[in-house]
Short mmCIF file of C-alpha atoms and ligand atoms in Angstrom, two decimals:
data_model
loop_
_atom_site.label_atom_id
_atom_site.label_comp_id
_atom_site.label_asym_id
_atom_site.label_seq_id
_atom_site.Cartn_x
_atom_site.Cartn_y
_atom_site.Cartn_z
CA MET P 286 -18.25 -15.05 -21.41
CA SER P 287 -18.23 -16.78 -18.02
CA GLY P 288 -15.74 -15.60 -15.38
CA GLU P 289 -15.03 -19.17 -14.33
CA SER P 290 -12.61 -21.62 -15.86
CA ASP P 291 -13.33 -25.36 -16.27
CA LEU P 292 -10.59 -26.11 -13.77
CA THR P 293 -10.55 -25.94 -9.98
CA TRP P 294 -7.74 -24.01 -8.24
CA ALA P 295 -6.26 -27.40 -7.21
CA GLU P 296 -6.14 -28.50 -10.85
CA VAL P 297 -4.58 -25.18 -11.87
CA ARG P 298 -1.94 -25.63 -9.14
CA ARG P 299 -1.13 -29.22 -10.14
CA ALA P 300 -0.82 -28.27 -13.82
CA ALA P 301 1.48 -25.37 -12.90
CA ALA P 302 3.66 -27.69 -10.78
CA GLN P 303 3.95 -30.16 -13.67
CA GLN P 304 5.03 -27.40 -16.04
CA LEU P 305 7.50 -25.92 -13.54
CA ALA P 306 9.04 -29.37 -12.98
CA VAL P 307 10.20 -29.31 -16.60
CA GLY P 308 12.10 -26.06 -16.03
CA THR P 309 14.90 -25.19 -13.60
CA SER P 310 12.74 -24.84 -10.50
CA ALA P 311 14.18 -26.75 -7.54
CA ASN P 312 10.80 -26.87 -5.83
CA PRO P 313 7.97 -26.88 -8.39
CA GLU P 314 5.24 -27.91 -5.94
CA GLN P 315 6.04 -25.05 -3.55
CA GLU P 316 6.45 -22.50 -6.34
CA ALA P 317 3.11 -23.53 -7.90
CA ARG P 318 1.45 -23.12 -4.51
CA TRP P 319 2.93 -19.63 -4.03
CA ILE P 320 1.81 -18.60 -7.53
CA VAL P 321 -1.74 -19.84 -6.94
CA GLU P 322 -1.81 -18.16 -3.52
CA GLU P 323 -0.72 -14.88 -5.10
CA VAL P 324 -3.29 -15.08 -7.90
CA SER P 325 -6.23 -16.40 -5.86
CA GLY P 326 -5.48 -14.08 -2.92
CA VAL P 327 -5.97 -17.05 -0.58
CA ARG P 328 -2.99 -18.15 1.52
CA GLY P 329 -1.80 -21.04 3.67
CA ALA P 330 -4.36 -23.37 5.20
CA ASP P 331 -7.25 -21.30 3.79
CA LEU P 332 -6.25 -22.43 0.30
CA VAL P 333 -7.20 -26.04 1.16
CA GLY P 334 -10.84 -25.01 1.55
CA VAL P 335 -10.92 -22.89 -1.59
CA GLU P 336 -9.03 -25.23 -3.87
CA LEU P 337 -12.02 -27.34 -4.85
CA GLU P 338 -13.86 -24.29 -6.19
CA ALA P 339 -13.65 -23.35 -9.86
CA ALA P 340 -10.77 -21.02 -10.64
CA THR P 341 -11.58 -17.77 -12.37
CA ALA P 342 -10.76 -17.57 -16.10
CA MET P 343 -8.65 -14.48 -15.46
CA GLY P 344 -6.85 -16.23 -12.60
CA THR P 345 -6.04 -19.23 -14.79
CA GLN P 346 -4.57 -16.93 -17.42
CA ARG P 347 -2.50 -15.09 -14.83
CA VAL P 348 -1.11 -18.35 -13.44
CA ALA P 349 -0.18 -19.44 -16.99
CA ALA P 350 1.59 -16.12 -17.63
CA MET P 351 3.51 -16.36 -14.35
CA VAL P 352 4.56 -19.96 -15.04
CA ALA P 353 5.79 -18.89 -18.50
CA ARG P 354 7.91 -16.12 -16.94
CA ARG P 355 9.33 -18.56 -14.42
CA LEU P 356 10.13 -21.08 -17.17
CA ALA P 357 11.99 -18.28 -18.98
CA GLY P 358 14.29 -18.08 -15.95
CA GLU P 359 12.90 -15.04 -14.14
CA PRO P 360 13.37 -15.28 -10.34
CA LEU P 361 10.25 -16.41 -8.52
CA GLN P 362 10.19 -13.26 -6.35
CA TYR P 363 9.83 -11.01 -9.42
CA VAL P 364 7.20 -13.31 -10.90
CA LEU P 365 5.21 -13.11 -7.67
CA GLY P 366 5.99 -9.39 -7.31
CA ALA P 367 6.30 -10.01 -3.61
CA TRP P 368 8.71 -11.29 -0.98
CA SER P 369 8.93 -11.28 2.79
CA PHE P 370 11.74 -9.74 4.85
CA ARG P 371 11.77 -10.13 8.64
CA GLY P 372 8.02 -10.66 8.53
CA ILE P 373 7.35 -7.61 6.34
CA ASP P 374 5.64 -8.18 2.99
CA LEU P 375 7.45 -6.30 0.25
CA PHE P 376 6.68 -5.53 -3.36
CA VAL P 377 9.70 -6.36 -5.55
CA ASP P 378 10.39 -6.03 -9.26
CA PRO P 379 13.56 -5.93 -11.40
CA ARG P 380 14.29 -2.33 -10.38
CA VAL P 381 15.51 -3.65 -7.01
CA LEU P 382 17.64 -6.45 -5.65
CA ILE P 383 15.62 -9.30 -4.16
CA PRO P 384 16.27 -9.10 -0.40
CA ARG P 385 18.46 -12.03 0.69
CA PRO P 386 18.26 -14.08 3.90
CA GLU P 387 21.73 -12.91 5.00
CA THR P 388 20.50 -9.31 4.87
CA GLU P 389 17.97 -10.21 7.58
CA LEU P 390 21.06 -10.75 9.77
CA THR P 391 22.52 -7.40 8.66
CA ALA P 392 19.28 -5.68 9.71
CA GLN P 393 19.28 -7.62 13.00
CA LEU P 394 22.82 -6.48 13.83
CA ALA P 395 21.96 -2.85 13.01
CA ILE P 396 18.92 -3.05 15.31
CA ASP P 397 21.08 -4.62 18.06
CA GLU P 398 23.62 -1.79 17.74
CA ALA P 399 20.90 0.86 18.02
CA VAL P 400 19.49 -0.86 21.12
CA ARG P 401 22.96 -1.17 22.66
CA LEU P 402 23.26 2.59 22.21
CA GLY P 403 19.96 3.25 23.99
CA ALA P 404 17.18 2.85 21.39
CA ARG P 405 13.96 1.12 22.43
CA ARG P 406 13.32 -2.29 20.86
CA GLY P 407 9.79 -3.47 20.03
CA ARG P 408 8.34 -5.08 16.95
CA ARG P 409 5.58 -2.81 15.67
CA ALA P 410 5.28 -1.21 19.11
CA PRO P 411 3.64 2.23 18.96
CA PHE P 412 5.84 5.34 18.74
CA SER P 413 6.20 6.56 22.33
CA GLY P 414 6.96 10.25 21.85
CA THR P 415 6.55 13.28 19.69
CA GLU P 416 10.21 13.39 18.64
CA ALA P 417 12.32 10.45 17.46
CA ALA P 418 14.84 9.34 20.11
CA CYS P 419 17.51 8.49 17.57
CA VAL P 420 18.25 8.67 13.85
CA VAL P 421 19.49 5.72 11.81
CA ALA P 422 20.21 5.42 8.08
CA ASP P 423 19.97 2.60 5.54
CA LEU P 424 22.23 3.54 2.61
CA GLY P 425 21.38 1.82 -0.69
CA THR P 426 17.91 0.85 0.48
CA GLY P 427 16.72 -0.86 -2.75
CA SER P 428 13.26 -2.26 -1.96
CA GLY P 429 13.36 -0.49 1.42
CA ALA P 430 13.62 -3.85 3.21
CA VAL P 431 16.24 -2.90 5.81
CA ALA P 432 14.77 0.57 6.41
CA LEU P 433 11.34 -0.93 7.06
CA ALA P 434 12.79 -3.55 9.42
CA LEU P 435 14.51 -0.74 11.36
CA ALA P 436 11.32 1.34 11.49
CA SER P 437 9.29 -1.69 12.52
CA GLU P 438 11.64 -2.92 15.25
CA LEU P 439 12.97 0.40 16.61
CA PRO P 440 9.71 2.17 17.45
CA ASP P 441 11.29 5.48 18.45
CA ALA P 442 13.78 5.79 15.59
CA GLU P 443 13.69 8.13 12.62
CA VAL P 444 14.93 6.09 9.65
CA TRP P 445 16.58 7.53 6.54
CA ALA P 446 16.37 5.35 3.44
CA THR P 447 18.62 6.40 0.56
CA ASP P 448 19.57 5.18 -2.87
CA VAL P 449 21.32 6.54 -5.94
CA SER P 450 18.74 4.84 -8.16
CA ALA P 451 15.48 6.73 -8.67
CA ASP P 452 13.95 3.49 -9.94
CA ALA P 453 14.83 1.68 -6.73
CA LEU P 454 13.44 4.53 -4.65
CA ALA P 455 10.12 4.29 -6.53
CA VAL P 456 9.85 0.69 -5.34
CA ALA P 457 10.95 1.63 -1.81
CA ARG P 458 8.33 4.40 -1.68
CA ALA P 459 5.63 1.94 -2.75
CA ASN P 460 6.69 -0.34 0.09
CA PHE P 461 6.71 2.52 2.59
CA ALA P 462 3.24 3.55 1.45
CA GLY P 463 2.03 0.00 2.02
CA ALA P 464 3.60 -0.33 5.47
CA GLY P 465 1.11 1.80 7.38
CA SER P 466 1.99 3.93 10.39
CA ILE P 467 5.60 2.75 10.85
CA ALA P 468 6.52 4.42 7.55
CA ALA P 469 5.63 7.81 9.05
CA ARG P 470 9.11 7.70 10.61
CA VAL P 471 10.88 6.84 7.33
CA ARG P 472 12.48 9.63 5.27
CA VAL P 473 13.81 9.16 1.75
CA GLY P 474 16.95 10.67 0.21
CA GLU P 475 18.25 10.24 -3.34
CA GLY P 476 21.97 10.41 -4.06
CA ASN P 477 25.43 8.97 -3.73
CA TRP P 478 25.85 7.32 -0.28
CA PHE P 479 26.00 10.02 2.46
CA ALA P 480 25.43 12.84 -0.07
CA ALA P 481 21.76 11.78 -0.10
CA LEU P 482 21.36 12.91 3.52
CA PRO P 483 20.68 16.46 4.75
CA ALA P 484 23.86 18.12 6.09
CA ALA P 485 22.09 18.69 9.42
CA LEU P 486 22.40 14.96 10.15
CA ARG P 487 26.22 15.11 10.23
CA GLY P 488 27.43 13.74 13.54
CA GLY P 489 23.89 12.73 14.47
CA LEU P 490 23.36 9.20 13.16
CA ARG P 491 23.31 6.52 15.81
CA VAL P 492 23.66 3.66 13.34
CA VAL P 493 24.40 3.52 9.63
CA VAL P 494 23.59 0.25 7.90
CA SER P 495 24.26 -0.69 4.31
CA ASN P 496 24.15 -3.69 2.04
CA PRO P 497 26.11 -2.04 -0.78
CA PRO P 498 27.06 -3.57 -4.11
CA TYR P 499 30.04 -5.82 -3.37
CA VAL P 500 30.61 -7.92 -6.47
CA ALA P 501 33.79 -7.25 -8.48
CA GLU P 502 33.32 -6.72 -12.25
CA PRO P 503 35.14 -9.95 -13.18
CA GLU P 504 32.89 -11.94 -10.81
CA PHE P 505 29.63 -10.80 -12.41
CA ALA P 506 29.53 -13.70 -14.86
CA ASP P 507 29.78 -16.17 -11.94
CA LEU P 508 26.54 -14.97 -10.35
CA GLY P 509 24.33 -17.38 -12.27
CA PRO P 510 21.83 -16.64 -15.03
CA GLU P 511 18.85 -15.74 -12.81
CA VAL P 512 20.83 -13.07 -10.98
CA ALA P 513 22.88 -11.70 -13.88
CA ALA P 514 20.01 -11.51 -16.37
CA PHE P 515 17.27 -10.15 -14.11
CA GLU P 516 18.63 -8.32 -11.04
CA PRO P 517 19.88 -4.72 -11.40
CA ARG P 518 23.60 -4.66 -12.15
CA GLY P 519 24.05 -1.40 -10.23
CA ALA P 520 22.80 -3.13 -7.09
CA LEU P 521 25.37 -5.88 -7.40
CA VAL P 522 28.60 -4.67 -9.00
CA SER P 523 30.75 -2.20 -7.13
CA GLY P 524 33.77 -1.81 -9.42
CA SER P 525 36.86 -3.70 -10.46
CA THR P 526 37.70 -4.90 -6.94
CA GLY P 527 34.27 -5.19 -5.27
CA LEU P 528 35.50 -3.00 -2.39
CA GLU P 529 34.79 0.40 -3.95
CA SER P 530 31.39 1.08 -2.33
CA ILE P 531 32.50 -0.22 1.06
CA THR P 532 35.65 1.93 0.92
CA ARG P 533 33.56 5.07 0.31
CA ILE P 534 31.01 4.33 3.03
CA VAL P 535 33.57 3.34 5.67
CA ALA P 536 35.71 6.42 5.00
CA ASP P 537 32.78 8.86 5.28
CA ALA P 538 30.85 7.19 8.12
CA PRO P 539 32.79 8.64 11.10
CA VAL P 540 31.76 12.24 10.40
CA TRP P 541 28.10 11.28 10.03
CA LEU P 542 27.84 9.05 13.10
CA GLU P 543 27.28 10.14 16.71
CA PRO P 544 30.55 10.04 18.70
CA ARG P 545 29.79 6.47 19.87
CA GLY P 546 27.81 5.42 16.78
CA ALA P 547 28.11 2.21 14.81
CA LEU P 548 28.43 1.20 11.17
CA VAL P 549 26.99 -2.13 9.99
CA ILE P 550 27.92 -3.27 6.48
CA GLU P 551 27.21 -6.48 4.62
CA LEU P 552 30.15 -7.76 2.56
CA ASP P 553 31.61 -10.57 0.53
CA PRO P 554 33.39 -13.00 2.87
CA ARG P 555 36.48 -12.86 0.65
CA ARG P 556 36.81 -9.14 1.39
CA ALA P 557 36.27 -9.26 5.14
CA GLU P 558 39.92 -8.70 6.02
CA PRO P 559 40.50 -5.61 3.86
CA ALA P 560 37.17 -4.21 5.06
CA VAL P 561 38.29 -4.56 8.70
CA GLN P 562 41.50 -2.74 7.86
CA LEU P 563 39.56 0.05 6.13
CA ALA P 564 37.41 0.50 9.25
CA LEU P 565 40.45 0.61 11.55
CA ASP P 566 42.13 3.12 9.22
CA ALA P 567 38.98 5.29 9.28
CA GLY P 568 39.21 5.53 13.08
CA PHE P 569 36.73 2.92 14.29
CA ALA P 570 37.80 1.64 17.71
CA GLU P 571 36.16 -1.78 17.73
CA VAL P 572 35.68 -3.77 14.54
CA ARG P 573 34.27 -7.28 14.11
CA VAL P 574 32.94 -9.38 11.23
CA LEU P 575 30.08 -11.72 12.08
CA PRO P 576 29.19 -14.92 10.22
CA ASP P 577 25.95 -15.58 8.37
CA LEU P 578 23.90 -18.77 8.87
CA ALA P 579 26.19 -20.63 6.45
CA GLY P 580 29.19 -19.68 8.61
CA HIS P 581 30.63 -17.18 6.10
CA ALA P 582 32.10 -13.91 7.37
CA ARG P 583 29.30 -11.60 6.24
CA VAL P 584 28.62 -8.48 8.30
CA LEU P 585 31.10 -5.88 9.48
CA VAL P 586 30.16 -4.13 12.71
CA ALA P 587 32.38 -1.14 13.45
CA ARG P 588 31.98 1.00 16.57
CA LEU P 589 33.38 4.48 17.20
CA GLY P 590 34.57 5.59 20.61
C1 SAM C 203 22.93 -4.88 -2.84
S1 SAM C 203 21.64 -3.71 -3.16
C2 SAM C 203 20.86 -3.67 -1.56
C3 SAM C 203 19.39 -3.35 -1.59
C4 SAM C 203 18.70 -3.52 -0.24
N1 SAM C 203 19.30 -2.67 0.77
C5 SAM C 203 18.78 -4.96 0.21
O1 SAM C 203 19.60 -5.27 1.07
O2 SAM C 203 18.01 -5.78 -0.31
C6 SAM C 203 22.58 -2.20 -3.21
C7 SAM C 203 21.76 -0.94 -3.38
O3 SAM C 203 22.69 0.16 -3.35
C8 SAM C 203 22.30 1.10 -4.34
N2 SAM C 203 23.50 1.86 -4.73
C9 SAM C 203 24.47 1.52 -5.62
N3 SAM C 203 25.39 2.50 -5.70
C10 SAM C 203 24.99 3.48 -4.84
C11 SAM C 203 25.54 4.75 -4.49
N4 SAM C 203 26.67 5.21 -5.03
N5 SAM C 203 24.87 5.49 -3.56
C12 SAM C 203 23.72 5.04 -3.01
N6 SAM C 203 23.16 3.83 -3.31
C13 SAM C 203 23.78 3.07 -4.21
C14 SAM C 203 21.73 0.26 -5.46
O4 SAM C 203 20.88 1.03 -6.30
C15 SAM C 203 21.00 -0.83 -4.67
O5 SAM C 203 19.66 -0.49 -4.43
#
C-alpha cells in the first residue's frame, strides 16, 4: 500500500475546515491549519511550500480523527495535544487544565515579584552560578506551565512545582523533560498545597504562585460544555464557596515565605474582596488585586514585611 494519499496537504486542510465549520468551532480555517501543522510537522510560512505536496495516508487519517474529536466537542488544545504558554510549547491532555491567557499574567506578576526581591531576570539566560539564588514555588502546577515560565525567565531560581494530582504531575514531568536545560532547576513535589514541599523550605520561599481551583460547586454547570465535559474537575472546583483553596494557601503562605516574600494567586473576580481580607488577616502588609486584559480583578499580589 502506498504511503501517500490522493490529496495534497492543502486539500486535506480545506476539507477539514469545511467539516469544522459545521460544528461549534468559531474559527474553522485557523483550527484546520493548526491541525494540519501538527500532523504534517510543518509550521507557519513553511506550510505554504509543502501544501501542494501529496499528504501521507497516515497523516490524512490522523487529521480525520482529530477533526472527529473536535466535532465531538473536545477542546482544540487536547485534540492537538499541545499549547503554548509565554512562548513555551507544552504537551496537554485531559489530565491537566489547559493553560489560560490570564495565567500568563499571573506568571508575569510572580516573576516581577521575584525580580523586585532581587532575582535576576532573563528569558532563557544561562544559569549564572552553582547554587540557586532564590527559591520559588508554583502550587497546583497542572501542566507545569507556570513553573516552566518561572524557570525560563528567572535564570538563577530553583523552582518547585507541586500538585495533589499524580496524573497532572505525569504531564508536568513530560513537559519538564521536554524543556531542556532550564528544567534542571525544577523540582517536583506531590501533595496537598504546602505539604508537598520539603520542611527545609519553610521560611525560605521568595515567591509562591498559584492558580488554584476557584470555581464554586454550584457554578460548575455554568462553565460551558467544553470545559465541564473535558477538563479535570479537580483543577476547577474548589468547594461550595470557591474560596476554599485560596483560604488554605493564603493562611499557610506566611510561614513558608521569606520575611519579605510575596504570594501571587489567581482568583475569580467575584471573590477578590474576600481574598484581600484573607491576606490581610494572615498578616500580609501590602495586598493588591490586579486586573487581567479584560479588566477583571484577577490576580492577588500579597507582600509580607
Ligand atoms: C486551575 S488548575 C491550574 C493548573 C496550572 N497551574 C495552570 O495554571 O494552568 C489547579 C491545579 O491545582 C491542583 N490542585 C487541586 N487541589 C490541590 C491541592 N489540594 N493541593 C495541590 N494541588 C491541587 C489541580 O490538580 C490542578 O492541577
